[in-house]
Amino acid sequence: MRRSRYLALLGVGVSGALLLSAAPAAARPAATTPPGIVVVDGMTQPVFSLADAIEERVYVQTTVDTDHDGRRDRVAIDISRPRETATQGLKVPVIFEHSPYRKDVWGDVPYPSVLVDELPQNGLTRGSGLRALDLGVQRAGAKANLPGSLDDYYVPRGYAVVLGQSVGTGDSDGCPTSGDRAETLGTRAVVDWLNGRAPGYDANGAPVSAGWTTGAVGMTGVSYNGTLPNQVATTGVEGLRTIVPVAAISSWYDYYRANGLVVAPGTFQGEDTDVLARFTAGQARAEGRCADEIARLTAEQDRVTGDYTRFWWERDHLDARRVEASVFVVHGLNDWNVKTEHFAGWWDELTRRDVPRRIWLHQGGHGGPGSNASVTLPDGRTWTYKQTENRWFDYWLWGVRNGIMDEPTAVVQRENRVYTTYANWPDPGAREVALKLAATDATGPGTLTAGKRPTGKVEQGFVDEGRTVHPDALVANPDTASPHRLVYRSPALSHDVRVSGRPEMRLRMAIDNKPDANLTVYLVDYGPAGSTAAPTVVTRGWMDPQNRTDPARTRPVRQGKLYDYRWTLEPKDYVFPAGHRIGVVVFSTDQEYTLLPLGGTRLRVATDDSELRLPVVGGRAVLGF
């Protein structure tokens, strides 16, 4: 299921043309002439002194007042720029990373329990309230670029680097608002200041301007730090020439919900917008002047229905109509924190609006591919990821004619860890193939077939015990019937089969003894027959049966009645090797992601009206069955 997007139009402005050009290495100016950037093989070189760089703190005034104290919030930014360019009059572009994780996060913020007696949408009493959980890793370390990683690299190459602190965090004013317009405008203000449209001040309150910059800005960052560039780009702010969002959110609904179901980001069970706001605000601010604002998040985020409401619409940044910046999307194909729908949904919108773009997908989880990850282009040249990022910024901010926009649109790391180039993503050769569910009895393992379904109508049932049974156990032992899940597998594949895009699940199903249930499906690579290797979970998808027609609307489910459920799993690019079997596992509560009600809910699937649809490169003929 894909919901319609009704998005606010934020901001105005059209990005101007790049004015600066780069001198080739052979034409490097003599020491007595004003220094300039040096380009070798289409890439700026480190020729400026980092040790002598100018460092300054500026407080930029925004247009928002998130703590409602009657004063516009100011956000703190730290600037590092080459001293030589200042002394010789050379203006420089800016690489800007804004972050809510710079300092004073609340490391042990309490999380709501995901243990509930009944699902809250059933209208019954919730479970155990708040409990403290171990975060495992500090979010600031897990989600932010390390301080210095950008300026160490880019200042010597003739860039200014600006590291900002989001509204309501660190040394900035205000309260965190977790992804809404205020947060967006609070970040955009820095781009406006760099272009002379917003005031900035030093620590003593004296006005500060940015006369040292060309006004050309590129934003980047990982996770939340990469999400803010997405948000700002949708405003069309003048001066933002490009963004490089890495593992970035594009819709906050898709981060905390899935098709009407409350679903956590991977490894952060129980987190929601209010928990994240407390974390980024720090304990003193969260329990002090921002307590009312965070309480509003708690009330409006709605962990009961899971519906797509105006609250989530205000945090949906998938409208590319005003995007003037180019976009270099970077994401992990196994990222279960910021799930793959975030890059895929954003990529779809960028494609629809013909925004200049490139995409780099890797086999890792939450984060980037690593600076030394490398790809060989069709012309034989090899570039690392960091060199590619460098060349991207050079092209869009310095105006270096390095041909990067003539290179393949998509880079995808394959399962053998080799990076491969493609004309686009999803692969243009992908065709939807329907794999029908079939079974011969009420509980045993079933089959997936692209041909004619076996005759006879069979219904299969299972009982939810996901609170106590881990998904690994539900995926395992596919040759054996389980009372807590259903499994369906294809015959062994005669060829490698590549899936590129969004798998879609279509189930005809009933809930026999409750008004609602969690609904979970895993796409699984089961390996060759007789293999003792653990199955590989390829992708996942979740749904609230009460939102079967629309994520924005809860509709009651009549117990025992069969309904048609249709929704997409998280997008994927994956090769099932020849000899392996494609599998789908249907169950209810997902211990890793959903709320965990007490067991006993009975679910029933009508196999004759159910199917899995896969985007197969080459179509049905590749399957061989």
mmCIF file of N, CA, C and O in Angstrom, residues 354-395:
data_model
loop_
_atom_site.group_PDB
_atom_site.id
_atom_site.type_symbol
_atom_site.label_atom_id
_atom_site.label_comp_id
_atom_site.label_asym_id
_atom_site.label_seq_id
_atom_site.Cartn_x
_atom_site.Cartn_y
_atom_site.Cartn_z
ATOM 1 N N ASP A 354 12.468 15.338 -12.170
ATOM 2 C CA ASP A 354 13.672 15.474 -12.990
ATOM 3 C C ASP A 354 14.742 16.316 -12.295
ATOM 4 O O ASP A 354 15.411 17.142 -12.925
ATOM 5 N N VAL A 355 14.907 16.111 -10.999
ATOM 6 C CA VAL A 355 15.955 16.784 -10.238
ATOM 7 C C VAL A 355 17.296 16.141 -10.590
ATOM 8 O O VAL A 355 17.386 14.908 -10.662
ATOM 9 N N PRO A 356 18.353 16.914 -10.836
ATOM 10 C CA PRO A 356 19.674 16.303 -11.080
ATOM 11 C C PRO A 356 20.058 15.427 -9.895
ATOM 12 O O PRO A 356 20.033 15.878 -8.746
ATOM 13 N N ARG A 357 20.442 14.164 -10.156
ATOM 14 C CA ARG A 357 20.549 13.209 -9.051
ATOM 15 C C ARG A 357 21.487 12.071 -9.405
ATOM 16 O O ARG A 357 21.693 11.746 -10.574
ATOM 17 N N ARG A 358 21.995 11.449 -8.375
ATOM 18 C CA ARG A 358 22.731 10.201 -8.455
ATOM 19 C C ARG A 358 22.422 9.419 -7.189
ATOM 20 O O ARG A 358 21.995 9.979 -6.166
ATOM 21 N N ILE A 359 22.644 8.090 -7.222
ATOM 22 C CA ILE A 359 22.353 7.247 -6.062
ATOM 23 C C ILE A 359 23.469 6.232 -5.882
ATOM 24 O O ILE A 359 24.013 5.700 -6.855
ATOM 25 N N TRP A 360 23.817 5.979 -4.612
ATOM 26 C CA TRP A 360 24.861 5.012 -4.257
ATOM 27 C C TRP A 360 24.282 4.151 -3.131
ATOM 28 O O TRP A 360 23.991 4.646 -2.049
ATOM 29 N N LEU A 361 24.099 2.855 -3.403
ATOM 30 C CA LEU A 361 23.533 1.916 -2.440
ATOM 31 C C LEU A 361 24.583 0.890 -2.054
ATOM 32 O O LEU A 361 25.248 0.322 -2.920
ATOM 33 N N HIS A 362 24.708 0.647 -0.756
ATOM 34 C CA HIS A 362 25.713 -0.313 -0.285
ATOM 35 C C HIS A 362 25.049 -1.415 0.527
ATOM 36 O O HIS A 362 23.872 -1.325 0.895
ATOM 37 N N GLN A 363 25.803 -2.464 0.827
ATOM 38 C CA GLN A 363 25.254 -3.639 1.507
ATOM 39 C C GLN A 363 25.274 -3.503 3.035
ATOM 40 O O GLN A 363 24.865 -4.420 3.733
ATOM 41 N N GLY A 364 25.733 -2.380 3.538
ATOM 42 C CA GLY A 364 25.789 -2.191 4.983
ATOM 43 C C GLY A 364 24.451 -1.807 5.571
ATOM 44 O O GLY A 364 23.413 -1.783 4.893
ATOM 45 N N GLY A 365 24.490 -1.471 6.867
ATOM 46 C CA GLY A 365 23.301 -1.054 7.578
ATOM 47 C C GLY A 365 23.209 0.453 7.656
ATOM 48 O O GLY A 365 23.367 1.153 6.659
ATOM 49 N N HIS A 366 22.993 0.965 8.876
ATOM 50 C CA HIS A 366 22.738 2.382 9.059
ATOM 51 C C HIS A 366 24.046 3.163 9.016
ATOM 52 O O HIS A 366 24.870 3.070 9.921
ATOM 53 N N GLY A 367 24.233 3.934 7.972
ATOM 54 C CA GLY A 367 25.444 4.723 7.809
ATOM 55 C C GLY A 367 25.857 4.770 6.357
ATOM 56 O O GLY A 367 25.119 4.378 5.451
ATOM 57 N N GLY A 368 27.083 5.255 6.129
ATOM 58 C CA GLY A 368 27.600 5.355 4.777
ATOM 59 C C GLY A 368 28.359 4.116 4.358
ATOM 60 O O GLY A 368 28.527 3.168 5.137
ATOM 61 N N PRO A 369 28.868 4.116 3.132
ATOM 62 C CA PRO A 369 29.557 2.936 2.610
ATOM 63 C C PRO A 369 31.001 2.821 3.058
ATOM 64 O O PRO A 369 31.632 1.789 2.824
ATOM 65 N N GLY A 370 31.538 3.862 3.687
ATOM 66 C CA GLY A 370 32.955 3.874 4.021
ATOM 67 C C GLY A 370 33.734 4.634 2.960
ATOM 68 O O GLY A 370 33.497 4.467 1.757
ATOM 69 N N SER A 371 34.676 5.465 3.382
ATOM 70 C CA SER A 371 35.386 6.348 2.462
ATOM 71 C C SER A 371 36.122 5.595 1.374
ATOM 72 O O SER A 371 36.258 6.076 0.239
ATOM 73 N N ASN A 372 36.625 4.382 1.671
ATOM 74 C CA ASN A 372 37.449 3.648 0.721
ATOM 75 C C ASN A 372 36.673 2.686 -0.165
ATOM 76 O O ASN A 372 37.273 1.992 -0.995
ATOM 77 N N ALA A 373 35.360 2.610 0.005
ATOM 78 C CA ALA A 373 34.564 1.804 -0.913
ATOM 79 C C ALA A 373 34.781 2.322 -2.326
ATOM 80 O O ALA A 373 34.795 3.537 -2.553
ATOM 81 N N SER A 374 34.967 1.422 -3.291
ATOM 82 C CA SER A 374 35.329 1.891 -4.630
ATOM 83 C C SER A 374 34.489 1.230 -5.708
ATOM 84 O O SER A 374 34.030 0.094 -5.564
ATOM 85 N N VAL A 375 34.299 1.983 -6.792
ATOM 86 C CA VAL A 375 33.552 1.492 -7.936
ATOM 87 C C VAL A 375 34.371 1.753 -9.194
ATOM 88 O O VAL A 375 35.033 2.787 -9.322
ATOM 89 N N THR A 376 34.351 0.807 -10.115
ATOM 90 C CA THR A 376 34.989 0.973 -11.408
ATOM 91 C C THR A 376 33.926 1.313 -12.433
ATOM 92 O O THR A 376 32.956 0.570 -12.613
ATOM 93 N N LEU A 377 34.094 2.438 -13.102
ATOM 94 C CA LEU A 377 33.124 2.907 -14.086
ATOM 95 C C LEU A 377 33.293 2.156 -15.409
ATOM 96 O O LEU A 377 34.330 1.511 -15.637
ATOM 97 N N PRO A 378 32.301 2.221 -16.277
ATOM 98 C CA PRO A 378 32.414 1.531 -17.573
ATOM 99 C C PRO A 378 33.637 1.945 -18.390
ATOM 100 O O PRO A 378 34.132 1.153 -19.198
ATOM 101 N N ASP A 379 34.143 3.168 -18.180
ATOM 102 C CA ASP A 379 35.318 3.605 -18.940
ATOM 103 C C ASP A 379 36.629 3.148 -18.310
ATOM 104 O O ASP A 379 37.714 3.499 -18.788
ATOM 105 N N GLY A 380 36.535 2.370 -17.208
ATOM 106 C CA GLY A 380 37.726 1.811 -16.586
ATOM 107 C C GLY A 380 38.284 2.607 -15.429
ATOM 108 O O GLY A 380 39.149 2.114 -14.693
ATOM 109 N N ARG A 381 37.806 3.831 -15.242
ATOM 110 C CA ARG A 381 38.281 4.626 -14.110
ATOM 111 C C ARG A 381 37.693 4.091 -12.812
ATOM 112 O O ARG A 381 36.544 3.648 -12.778
ATOM 113 N N THR A 382 38.475 4.142 -11.734
ATOM 114 C CA THR A 382 38.021 3.687 -10.423
ATOM 115 C C THR A 382 38.042 4.858 -9.451
ATOM 116 O O THR A 382 39.039 5.590 -9.370
ATOM 117 N N TRP A 383 36.936 5.019 -8.747
ATOM 118 C CA TRP A 383 36.822 6.082 -7.752
ATOM 119 C C TRP A 383 36.371 5.493 -6.426
ATOM 120 O O TRP A 383 35.503 4.617 -6.389
ATOM 121 N N THR A 384 36.923 5.989 -5.334
ATOM 122 C CA THR A 384 36.398 5.640 -4.022
ATOM 123 C C THR A 384 35.145 6.458 -3.755
ATOM 124 O O THR A 384 34.863 7.456 -4.442
ATOM 125 N N TYR A 385 34.412 6.049 -2.725
ATOM 126 C CA TYR A 385 33.221 6.821 -2.369
ATOM 127 C C TYR A 385 33.598 8.249 -1.983
ATOM 128 O O TYR A 385 32.950 9.219 -2.396
ATOM 129 N N LYS A 386 34.660 8.423 -1.189
ATOM 130 C CA LYS A 386 35.042 9.764 -0.755
ATOM 131 C C LYS A 386 35.459 10.618 -1.937
ATOM 132 O O LYS A 386 35.117 11.812 -2.000
ATOM 133 N N GLN A 387 36.158 10.035 -2.895
ATOM 134 C CA GLN A 387 36.509 10.784 -4.094
ATOM 135 C C GLN A 387 35.267 11.168 -4.887
ATOM 136 O O GLN A 387 35.189 12.265 -5.446
ATOM 137 N N THR A 388 34.288 10.277 -4.919
ATOM 138 C CA THR A 388 33.038 10.570 -5.625
ATOM 139 C C THR A 388 32.313 11.726 -4.949
ATOM 140 O O THR A 388 31.813 12.641 -5.620
ATOM 141 N N GLU A 389 32.237 11.692 -3.626
ATOM 142 C CA GLU A 389 31.623 12.796 -2.879
ATOM 143 C C GLU A 389 32.375 14.099 -3.154
ATOM 144 O O GLU A 389 31.762 15.148 -3.385
ATOM 145 N N ASN A 390 33.717 14.043 -3.123
ATOM 146 C CA ASN A 390 34.562 15.205 -3.384
ATOM 147 C C ASN A 390 34.266 15.777 -4.773
ATOM 148 O O ASN A 390 34.046 16.983 -4.945
ATOM 149 N N ARG A 391 34.252 14.913 -5.774
ATOM 150 C CA ARG A 391 33.992 15.357 -7.131
ATOM 151 C C ARG A 391 32.588 15.919 -7.279
ATOM 152 O O ARG A 391 32.362 16.864 -8.055
ATOM 153 N N TRP A 392 31.633 15.359 -6.563
ATOM 154 C CA TRP A 392 30.256 15.867 -6.594
ATOM 155 C C TRP A 392 30.202 17.302 -6.072
ATOM 156 O O TRP A 392 29.623 18.196 -6.710
ATOM 157 N N PHE A 393 30.801 17.536 -4.907
ATOM 158 C CA PHE A 393 30.819 18.894 -4.375
ATOM 159 C C PHE A 393 31.594 19.837 -5.298
ATOM 160 O O PHE A 393 31.190 20.989 -5.501
ATOM 161 N N ASP A 394 32.709 19.374 -5.853
ATOM 162 C CA ASP A 394 33.491 20.217 -6.760
ATOM 163 C C ASP A 394 32.655 20.662 -7.954
ATOM 164 O O ASP A 394 32.706 21.824 -8.374
ATOM 165 N N TYR A 395 31.892 19.738 -8.505
ATOM 166 C CA TYR A 395 31.072 20.045 -9.683
ATOM 167 C C TYR A 395 29.996 21.074 -9.349
ATOM 168 O O TYR A 395 29.806 22.058 -10.084
#
